Coordinates of C-alpha atoms in Angstrom, one line a residue:
M17 CA 0.0 0.0 0.0
I18 CA 1.3 3.4 1.0
R19 CA 4.5 2.2 2.6
A20 CA 5.3 0.1 -0.5
A21 CA 4.8 3.2 -2.7
L22 CA 7.1 5.1 -0.4
I23 CA 9.8 2.5 -0.9
A24 CA 9.5 3.1 -4.6
L25 CA 9.8 6.9 -3.9
V26 CA 12.9 6.3 -1.8
F27 CA 11.5 8.1 1.2
A28 CA 12.8 7.0 4.6
A29 CA 10.3 6.6 7.4
P30 CA 9.9 9.7 9.6
L31 CA 11.1 7.8 12.7
A32 CA 14.5 7.5 11.0
A33 CA 14.6 11.3 10.9
Q34 CA 16.1 11.1 7.3
T35 CA 14.1 12.0 4.2
Q36 CA 15.4 11.9 0.7
V37 CA 14.2 13.6 -2.4
P38 CA 13.4 11.5 -5.5
S39 CA 16.7 10.6 -7.3
S40 CA 15.4 10.1 -10.8
Q41 CA 12.8 11.3 -13.3
A42 CA 11.0 7.9 -13.0
E43 CA 10.6 8.4 -9.2
I44 CA 9.4 12.0 -9.7
S45 CA 6.8 10.9 -12.3
L46 CA 5.2 8.6 -9.7
G47 CA 4.0 11.7 -7.9
F48 CA 1.7 11.5 -4.9
A49 CA -1.1 9.6 -6.5
P50 CA -0.8 6.4 -4.3
L51 CA -0.6 8.6 -1.2
V52 CA -3.7 10.6 -2.1
K53 CA -5.7 7.5 -3.0
Q54 CA -5.0 6.1 0.5
A55 CA -5.5 9.3 2.5
A56 CA -8.1 11.4 0.7
P57 CA -11.1 9.2 1.6
A58 CA -10.6 10.0 5.3
V59 CA -11.0 13.7 4.6
V60 CA -14.7 14.9 4.6
N61 CA -16.7 18.0 3.7
I62 CA -18.6 19.6 6.5
Y63 CA -21.8 21.7 6.1
A64 CA -22.8 23.4 9.3
K65 CA -25.9 25.6 10.0
I66 CA -25.8 28.2 12.8
V67 CA -28.9 30.0 13.9
T68 CA -28.3 33.3 15.7
Q69 CA -30.7 35.9 17.1
Q70 CA -30.3 39.3 15.6
R71 CA -32.2 42.5 16.6
Q72 CA -33.9 44.4 13.9
R73 CA -32.2 47.7 13.1
T74 CA -33.7 51.0 14.0
P75 CA -32.9 54.5 13.0
F76 CA -31.1 54.8 16.4
S77 CA -29.0 51.6 16.1
N78 CA -25.7 53.4 15.9
D79 CA -26.6 56.0 18.5
P80 CA -24.8 55.3 21.8
F81 CA -27.6 56.7 23.9
F82 CA -30.9 55.9 22.1
D83 CA -29.7 52.4 21.0
D84 CA -30.0 51.3 24.6
F85 CA -33.4 53.0 25.0
F86 CA -34.9 51.2 22.0
R87 CA -33.2 47.9 22.7
G88 CA -36.4 46.4 24.3
F89 CA -38.7 47.6 21.5
T90 CA -37.5 45.3 18.8
K91 CA -37.8 41.6 18.7
P92 CA -34.7 39.4 17.9
Q93 CA -35.1 37.7 14.6
P94 CA -33.5 34.3 13.8
R95 CA -30.7 34.5 11.2
V96 CA -29.3 31.3 9.6
Q97 CA -25.6 31.2 8.8
N98 CA -24.1 28.4 6.7
S99 CA -20.5 27.3 7.3
L100 CA -18.4 25.3 5.0
G101 CA -15.3 23.4 6.0
S102 CA -13.5 20.2 6.2
G103 CA -12.8 17.4 8.7
V104 CA -10.7 14.3 9.2
I105 CA -12.0 10.8 10.1
L106 CA -9.9 9.4 13.0
S107 CA -11.7 6.1 13.7
A108 CA -13.8 3.5 11.7
D109 CA -16.9 4.3 13.8
G110 CA -17.0 8.0 12.8
I111 CA -14.9 10.1 15.2
V112 CA -14.1 13.3 13.2
V113 CA -11.9 16.2 14.0
S114 CA -12.5 19.7 12.7
N115 CA -12.1 23.4 13.7
Y116 CA -14.2 25.1 16.4
H117 CA -14.8 28.0 14.0
V118 CA -16.4 25.6 11.5
V119 CA -18.8 23.6 13.8
G120 CA -18.4 24.9 17.4
M121 CA -21.7 26.9 17.4
A122 CA -23.6 24.8 14.8
T123 CA -27.2 23.8 15.4
E124 CA -27.1 21.3 12.5
I125 CA -24.1 19.5 11.0
R126 CA -24.0 17.4 7.8
V127 CA -20.8 15.5 6.9
V128 CA -20.2 14.2 3.3
T129 CA -17.5 11.6 2.5
T130 CA -15.6 11.4 -0.8
D131 CA -17.9 8.5 -2.0
R132 CA -20.9 10.8 -1.3
R133 CA -22.2 9.1 1.8
E134 CA -23.9 11.6 4.1
Y135 CA -24.1 11.6 7.9
N136 CA -25.6 13.7 10.5
A137 CA -23.1 14.6 13.2
R138 CA -23.0 16.0 16.7
V139 CA -20.3 17.8 18.6
V140 CA -18.8 15.6 21.3
L141 CA -16.1 18.0 22.5
A142 CA -15.2 21.5 21.4
D143 CA -12.8 24.2 22.6
K144 CA -12.8 27.7 21.3
A145 CA -9.4 28.6 22.6
S146 CA -7.7 25.7 20.8
D147 CA -10.0 26.0 17.8
L148 CA -10.7 22.2 17.8
A149 CA -13.9 20.2 17.8
I150 CA -14.5 16.5 17.9
L151 CA -17.6 15.1 16.1
Q152 CA -19.4 11.8 16.2
L153 CA -21.1 10.7 12.9
E154 CA -24.4 9.0 13.5
G155 CA -24.7 5.4 12.3
A156 CA -21.2 5.3 10.8
T157 CA -19.3 2.0 10.5
D158 CA -16.2 0.8 8.7
L159 CA -15.0 4.2 7.6
P160 CA -11.5 4.9 6.3
F161 CA -9.4 6.9 8.8
L162 CA -6.0 8.5 9.3
D163 CA -3.5 7.6 11.9
L164 CA -2.1 10.4 14.1
R165 CA 1.7 10.9 13.9
N166 CA 3.8 12.2 16.8
S167 CA 4.0 15.8 15.6
D168 CA 7.0 16.4 17.8
Q169 CA 9.0 14.4 15.3
V170 CA 8.0 16.6 12.3
E171 CA 11.0 18.5 10.8
V172 CA 11.3 21.6 8.8
G173 CA 11.7 20.7 5.1
E174 CA 9.5 17.6 5.2
L175 CA 7.1 17.1 2.3
A176 CA 3.4 17.7 3.3
L177 CA 0.1 17.5 1.6
A178 CA -3.0 19.6 2.5
I179 CA -6.4 18.0 1.8
G180 CA -9.6 19.9 2.1
N181 CA -12.5 21.7 0.3
P182 CA -11.3 25.2 -0.6
F183 CA -13.9 27.7 -1.6
G184 CA -16.4 24.8 -1.8
V185 CA -15.1 23.6 -5.2
G186 CA -14.7 20.0 -4.0
Q187 CA -11.9 18.0 -2.4
T188 CA -8.5 19.4 -3.4
V189 CA -5.0 18.4 -2.7
S190 CA -2.0 20.8 -2.5
S191 CA 1.6 20.0 -1.8
G192 CA 4.4 21.8 -0.1
I193 CA 6.8 21.4 2.8
I194 CA 6.8 22.1 6.5
S195 CA 8.1 25.7 6.7
G196 CA 8.4 26.1 10.4
L197 CA 7.7 24.6 13.8
A198 CA 6.3 26.0 17.0
R199 CA 4.9 29.2 15.4
T200 CA 3.4 31.4 18.0
G201 CA 1.6 34.7 17.8
T202 CA 1.7 34.7 14.0
A203 CA -1.8 33.6 13.1
T204 CA -5.0 35.3 14.0
G205 CA -8.1 33.9 15.6
E206 CA -9.2 32.2 18.8
G207 CA -6.4 29.7 19.0
F208 CA -3.5 29.8 21.5
G209 CA -1.2 30.3 18.5
Y210 CA 1.0 27.2 18.5
Y211 CA 1.2 25.8 15.0
L212 CA 3.0 23.9 12.3
Q213 CA 3.7 26.2 9.4
T214 CA 3.4 25.0 5.8
D215 CA 3.6 26.5 2.3
A216 CA 1.0 23.9 0.9
A217 CA -1.9 26.0 -0.3
I218 CA -4.6 26.5 2.3
N219 CA -7.7 28.5 1.5
P220 CA -11.1 29.2 3.0
G221 CA -12.9 25.9 3.2
N222 CA -9.7 24.1 4.0
S223 CA -10.3 24.7 7.7
G224 CA -10.5 21.5 9.6
G225 CA -8.8 19.6 6.7
A226 CA -5.8 17.3 6.9
L227 CA -2.1 18.0 6.7
I228 CA -0.4 14.7 6.1
D229 CA 3.2 13.5 5.7
V230 CA 4.6 11.1 3.1
N231 CA 3.4 8.1 5.0
G232 CA -0.2 9.3 4.9
D233 CA -0.2 10.0 8.6
L234 CA -2.0 13.1 10.0
I235 CA 0.5 15.7 11.3
G236 CA -1.9 18.6 11.7
I237 CA -5.3 20.1 11.2
N238 CA -5.3 23.1 8.8
T239 CA -6.7 26.1 10.6
R240 CA -5.3 29.5 9.7
I241 CA -3.5 31.5 7.0
I242 CA -1.8 34.9 6.8
S243 CA -3.2 36.7 3.8
R244 CA -4.2 40.2 2.8
S245 CA -6.4 39.0 -0.1
G246 CA -8.1 36.1 1.7
G247 CA -6.4 33.5 -0.5
S248 CA -3.2 31.5 0.0
N249 CA 0.1 33.3 0.1
G250 CA 2.0 30.2 1.1
I251 CA 1.9 30.9 4.8
G252 CA -0.6 28.4 6.4
F253 CA -0.9 27.0 9.9
S254 CA -2.0 23.6 11.2
I255 CA -2.8 22.5 14.8
P256 CA -0.3 19.8 15.7
A257 CA -1.5 16.2 15.8
N258 CA -0.4 15.7 19.4
L259 CA -3.0 18.2 20.6
V260 CA -5.6 16.5 18.5
R261 CA -4.7 13.2 20.1
E262 CA -5.4 14.6 23.6
F263 CA -8.7 16.0 22.4
V264 CA -9.8 12.6 21.1
N265 CA -8.7 10.9 24.4
Q266 CA -10.8 13.3 26.4
A267 CA -13.8 13.0 24.1
Q268 CA -13.7 9.2 24.4
Q269 CA -13.5 9.5 28.2
G270 CA -16.7 11.5 28.1
A271 CA -15.3 15.0 28.9
E272 CA -17.9 17.8 28.5
E273 CA -15.3 20.4 28.0
F274 CA -11.6 20.3 27.2
Q275 CA -9.4 20.2 30.3
R276 CA -5.9 21.6 30.2
P277 CA -3.6 21.5 33.2
W278 CA -3.3 24.7 35.2
A279 CA 0.1 26.2 35.7
G280 CA -1.0 29.0 38.0
M281 CA 1.8 31.3 36.7
S282 CA 2.5 34.0 34.2
G283 CA 5.8 34.5 32.3
Q284 CA 7.5 36.0 29.4
P285 CA 10.2 34.8 26.8
V286 CA 13.8 35.3 27.8
D287 CA 15.4 37.9 25.6
A288 CA 19.1 38.8 25.2
D289 CA 19.1 41.5 27.9
M290 CA 17.2 39.3 30.3
A291 CA 19.5 36.4 29.6
A292 CA 22.5 38.6 30.4
S293 CA 21.0 39.7 33.7
L294 CA 20.2 36.1 34.6
G295 CA 23.7 34.9 33.8
M296 CA 22.6 32.8 30.9
E297 CA 24.9 32.2 27.9
L298 CA 22.0 32.2 25.4
P299 CA 18.4 33.6 25.6
L300 CA 16.1 30.5 26.0
G301 CA 13.1 29.5 27.9
M302 CA 10.4 31.3 29.7
V303 CA 11.0 33.3 32.9
I304 CA 8.3 33.2 35.7
S305 CA 7.0 36.6 36.4
D306 CA 4.1 35.8 38.8
L307 CA 3.1 32.6 40.6
H308 CA -0.1 31.8 42.4
P309 CA 0.3 30.3 45.9
A310 CA -1.9 27.4 45.0
S311 CA 0.0 26.6 41.8
P312 CA 1.4 23.1 41.5
F313 CA 4.7 24.7 40.5
A314 CA 4.8 26.7 43.7
E315 CA 4.1 23.5 45.6
Q316 CA 7.3 22.0 44.0
G317 CA 9.4 25.0 44.9
F318 CA 9.4 27.1 41.8
K319 CA 9.9 30.8 42.4
V320 CA 9.5 34.1 40.5
G321 CA 12.6 34.5 38.4
D322 CA 13.1 30.8 37.6
V323 CA 13.4 29.9 34.0
I324 CA 11.5 27.0 32.5
T325 CA 13.2 25.6 29.4
A326 CA 11.4 22.3 28.7
V327 CA 8.3 20.2 29.4
E328 CA 8.8 16.5 29.1
G329 CA 12.0 17.2 27.2
Q330 CA 10.3 19.5 24.7
V331 CA 11.7 23.0 24.5
V332 CA 9.5 25.9 25.6
N333 CA 10.3 29.6 24.9
S334 CA 7.0 31.4 25.5
P335 CA 3.8 31.1 27.6
S336 CA 1.8 29.8 24.6
E337 CA 4.4 27.0 24.1
M338 CA 4.1 26.2 27.8
V339 CA 0.3 26.0 27.6
F340 CA 0.5 23.8 24.5
R341 CA 3.1 21.4 26.1
M342 CA 1.0 21.0 29.2
S343 CA -2.1 20.5 27.2
V344 CA -0.4 17.7 25.2
V345 CA 0.7 16.0 28.5
G346 CA -3.0 16.0 29.6
M347 CA -4.6 15.9 33.0
G348 CA -3.4 13.6 35.8
G349 CA 0.0 12.3 36.6
R350 CA 3.1 14.4 36.6
A351 CA 5.2 16.1 34.0
Q352 CA 9.0 16.6 34.0
I353 CA 9.7 20.3 34.0
T354 CA 13.3 21.5 33.3
R355 CA 14.1 24.5 35.5
L356 CA 17.0 26.8 35.3
R357 CA 17.8 28.8 38.5
G358 CA 21.0 30.8 38.1
V359 CA 23.5 28.3 36.6
E360 CA 21.8 25.3 38.1
A361 CA 19.5 23.2 36.0
A362 CA 17.1 20.7 37.5
D363 CA 14.3 18.4 36.3
V364 CA 11.3 18.6 38.6
L365 CA 8.1 16.5 38.5
V366 CA 5.0 18.7 38.7
K367 CA 1.3 17.6 39.0
M368 CA -0.9 18.2 36.0
M369 CA -4.1 19.4 37.7
A370 CA -7.1 21.6 37.1
A371 CA -7.3 25.0 38.7
P372 CA -8.7 24.4 42.2
N373 CA -12.2 25.7 42.9
T374 CA -11.3 26.3 46.5
P375 CA -12.2 28.2 48.6
S376 CA -15.8 28.0 47.3
A377 CA -16.8 30.6 44.7
D378 CA -20.0 31.3 46.6
L379 CA -21.9 32.4 43.5
L380 CA -24.7 34.8 44.2
Q381 CA -27.3 36.1 41.8
M382 CA -29.4 39.1 42.4
T383 CA -33.2 38.6 42.2
E384 CA -35.5 40.3 39.7
N385 CA -36.7 42.5 42.6
S386 CA -33.3 43.8 43.4
M387 CA -31.7 47.0 42.2
L388 CA -29.4 45.1 39.8
P389 CA -31.4 42.2 38.6
G390 CA -29.4 39.3 37.1
L391 CA -26.1 40.5 38.6
I392 CA -24.0 37.5 39.4
V393 CA -20.9 37.8 41.7
A394 CA -18.4 35.2 42.9
R395 CA -15.6 34.9 45.4
I396 CA -12.3 34.8 43.6
N397 CA -10.4 31.5 43.6
P398 CA -8.0 29.9 41.1
A399 CA -10.8 28.5 39.0
V400 CA -12.5 31.9 38.8
I401 CA -9.2 33.6 38.0
L402 CA -8.6 31.2 35.1
R403 CA -12.2 31.4 33.7
L404 CA -12.3 35.2 33.7
G405 CA -8.6 35.9 32.9
L406 CA -8.0 37.8 36.1
P407 CA -4.5 38.6 37.4
L408 CA -3.0 35.9 39.6
S409 CA -3.0 38.3 42.5
A410 CA -6.7 39.1 42.3
E411 CA -8.8 38.5 45.4
G412 CA -12.1 39.5 46.8
V413 CA -15.4 39.5 44.8
V414 CA -15.7 39.6 41.0
I415 CA -18.7 40.2 38.7
T416 CA -19.3 37.2 36.4
N417 CA -22.5 38.6 34.8
P418 CA -23.5 42.3 35.2
G419 CA -27.2 41.7 34.4
R420 CA -29.1 44.1 32.2
N421 CA -29.1 47.2 34.4
G422 CA -25.5 46.6 35.5
A423 CA -24.4 46.4 31.8
R424 CA -26.1 49.6 31.0
A425 CA -24.4 51.2 34.0
G426 CA -21.0 50.2 32.7
L427 CA -20.3 47.1 34.8
R428 CA -18.5 44.2 33.0
P429 CA -17.7 40.5 33.6
G430 CA -14.3 40.4 35.3
D431 CA -14.7 43.7 37.3
V432 CA -13.4 43.1 40.8
L433 CA -15.6 45.0 43.3
Q434 CA -13.9 46.9 46.1
E435 CA -16.5 49.4 47.4
I436 CA -20.2 50.1 46.9
N437 CA -21.2 53.6 48.3
G438 CA -18.1 53.6 50.5
N439 CA -18.8 50.2 52.0
P440 CA -16.0 47.6 51.4
V441 CA -17.0 44.4 49.5
T442 CA -15.1 41.4 50.8
N443 CA -17.7 38.6 50.4
T444 CA -20.5 37.9 47.9
V445 CA -23.2 38.3 50.6
D446 CA -22.0 41.9 51.1
V447 CA -23.3 42.9 47.6
P448 CA -27.1 42.6 48.1
T449 CA -26.9 44.0 51.6
V450 CA -25.0 47.1 50.6
L451 CA -27.2 47.7 47.5
A452 CA -30.4 47.4 49.6
E453 CA -29.1 50.3 51.7
S454 CA -27.8 52.4 48.8
G455 CA -31.0 54.2 47.7
R456 CA -31.2 55.1 44.0
K457 CA -27.7 56.5 43.6
V458 CA -24.8 54.0 43.5
K459 CA -21.1 54.7 43.5
V460 CA -18.9 51.6 42.7
I461 CA -15.1 51.4 43.0
L462 CA -13.6 48.5 41.1
L463 CA -10.5 47.1 39.5
R464 CA -10.6 46.4 35.8
G465 CA -7.5 45.2 34.0
G466 CA -5.4 46.3 36.9
Q467 CA -6.8 49.8 36.9
R468 CA -8.9 51.4 39.6
L469 CA -12.2 52.8 38.3
T470 CA -15.1 54.7 39.8
L471 CA -18.6 54.3 38.3
Q472 CA -21.5 56.4 39.5
F473 CA -25.1 55.8 38.3
R474 CA -28.7 56.2 39.3
L475 CA -31.1 53.2 39.3

C-alpha cells in the first residue's frame, strides 16, 4: 500500500529522521497519486448551520444613547448562517476532528464523504481557545481513517500535503513542505497560537482539513492563513496532531469540556538582555514573572525569576508553548519540567491538575426585585481567575455577569468589586446587603484590567 509506494519513492520513514528527495525522473513521475488514494477518503466535507438571534435595526441603532433606549422595543429575529469546512476521520466508527470555528456553534451538521455518503453529526467536545472540535457521525461504521503521527518528530523541510475543500469547489490536494515549527503569535483567531507552518496552499474551506506526511499520517489540522487577499500566500498554519490526540482521548473519556492543566503562573520569553541579567549564555526558555500560591509549580518549589526551558524534554520559549506542552501531556499524573535557576538546571516533576475551585466561589445572583437584577458575583479563587482571565494576585469579589441594568451602568464581567457607596466588599453576601441600603444613587469602586475605576449611576 502506501508504505510500498514510499519505498519506490525512496522516502525513509519519519522515525529514522532522514528523508530523501526522488533521485530520478522515474521516481518523480510517480507523484503523490498512491498517497492521495490512500489518505483522501478519510477527509470529509462539513456543512454546518448556525442559527443566531439578531435584533432588527432601528434609525437609532448606531446612537450610543438611544440604542439602549430602543433595545427592548425590537424583537430578535433568527438568522441562519451556513458554514463550509473540512474534517478528518480518525476512527472507523466515525470520530471526526475539525475546527471550532467551523462547527463549534452549529445547530445542524452534515458530513459528506468522498464517496458521497452523508451523515448527521453531533459535537462531542469543542474548545474555542484551541479551535478544535470532535464530532461523532451517526450510524457510521467501517470508515477509512488516518493515523495520528507524533507531531514532535516533524522536521522543517519535510514534504506535506494539505487536503480539504477550498472555496467549496470540492476536495482538493495541494503539496508543499513544513516551513516552520512552534509558530506562536503569527496567526489570527481564537487559538493559542502554537502551529506547524506549511507552504502547501490552504484557502477558505480548507479549515479542519488534513495536513499529512509522506506516510499518509496526520500531522496537523489546517486552521489559519496569513493573507491580505483572503487566498493562500504560502503561509498556512496547522494545529499539531499531538494536541488533536489529547482531544480525542478526552472526548472518548466523556469529557464535557476540554481540560488543560493549570500552571498558575505568568511569564515571558527570555530575551538577550534578560539572559545577560540572569547569567545565561543564550536567551532561551520562559521566565516566571508571577506565581499563584496554589500553583502546583509553587508546591514544587518554583519561584518568580526561575526559567522554564522544557516540558517532558520538549523546548518551551513562551507562555503559549508552555500551555501547548502542558495540554499535550494532559490531566493527571506528573510532567517533567526543566528548571534553570542561576547556573543550576534541575528536572522537577509537577502535577498536571485543574485550577482548584477552593475556597468556594459562593456564586450569588441578584433577584429580579433587586436594584441590579441578574447581577452575578463570585468569590475569587484559582478556577474563577482562570475562567475570567484575572490577574493571579486578584482576590475578593468579582462580577461574572452584570445583568441588564448593570451592563447599562457600565459594569462588565471580570470587574473586581472593592467598594459600593463607601462600603468595602469582601464577600458575595455583602453585595445585596450594601445595594439594599444604597438608595437610587450608586457609587462603585472596582478594579478592571489592573486599573482602579469609579462608576456612578442612578437606578
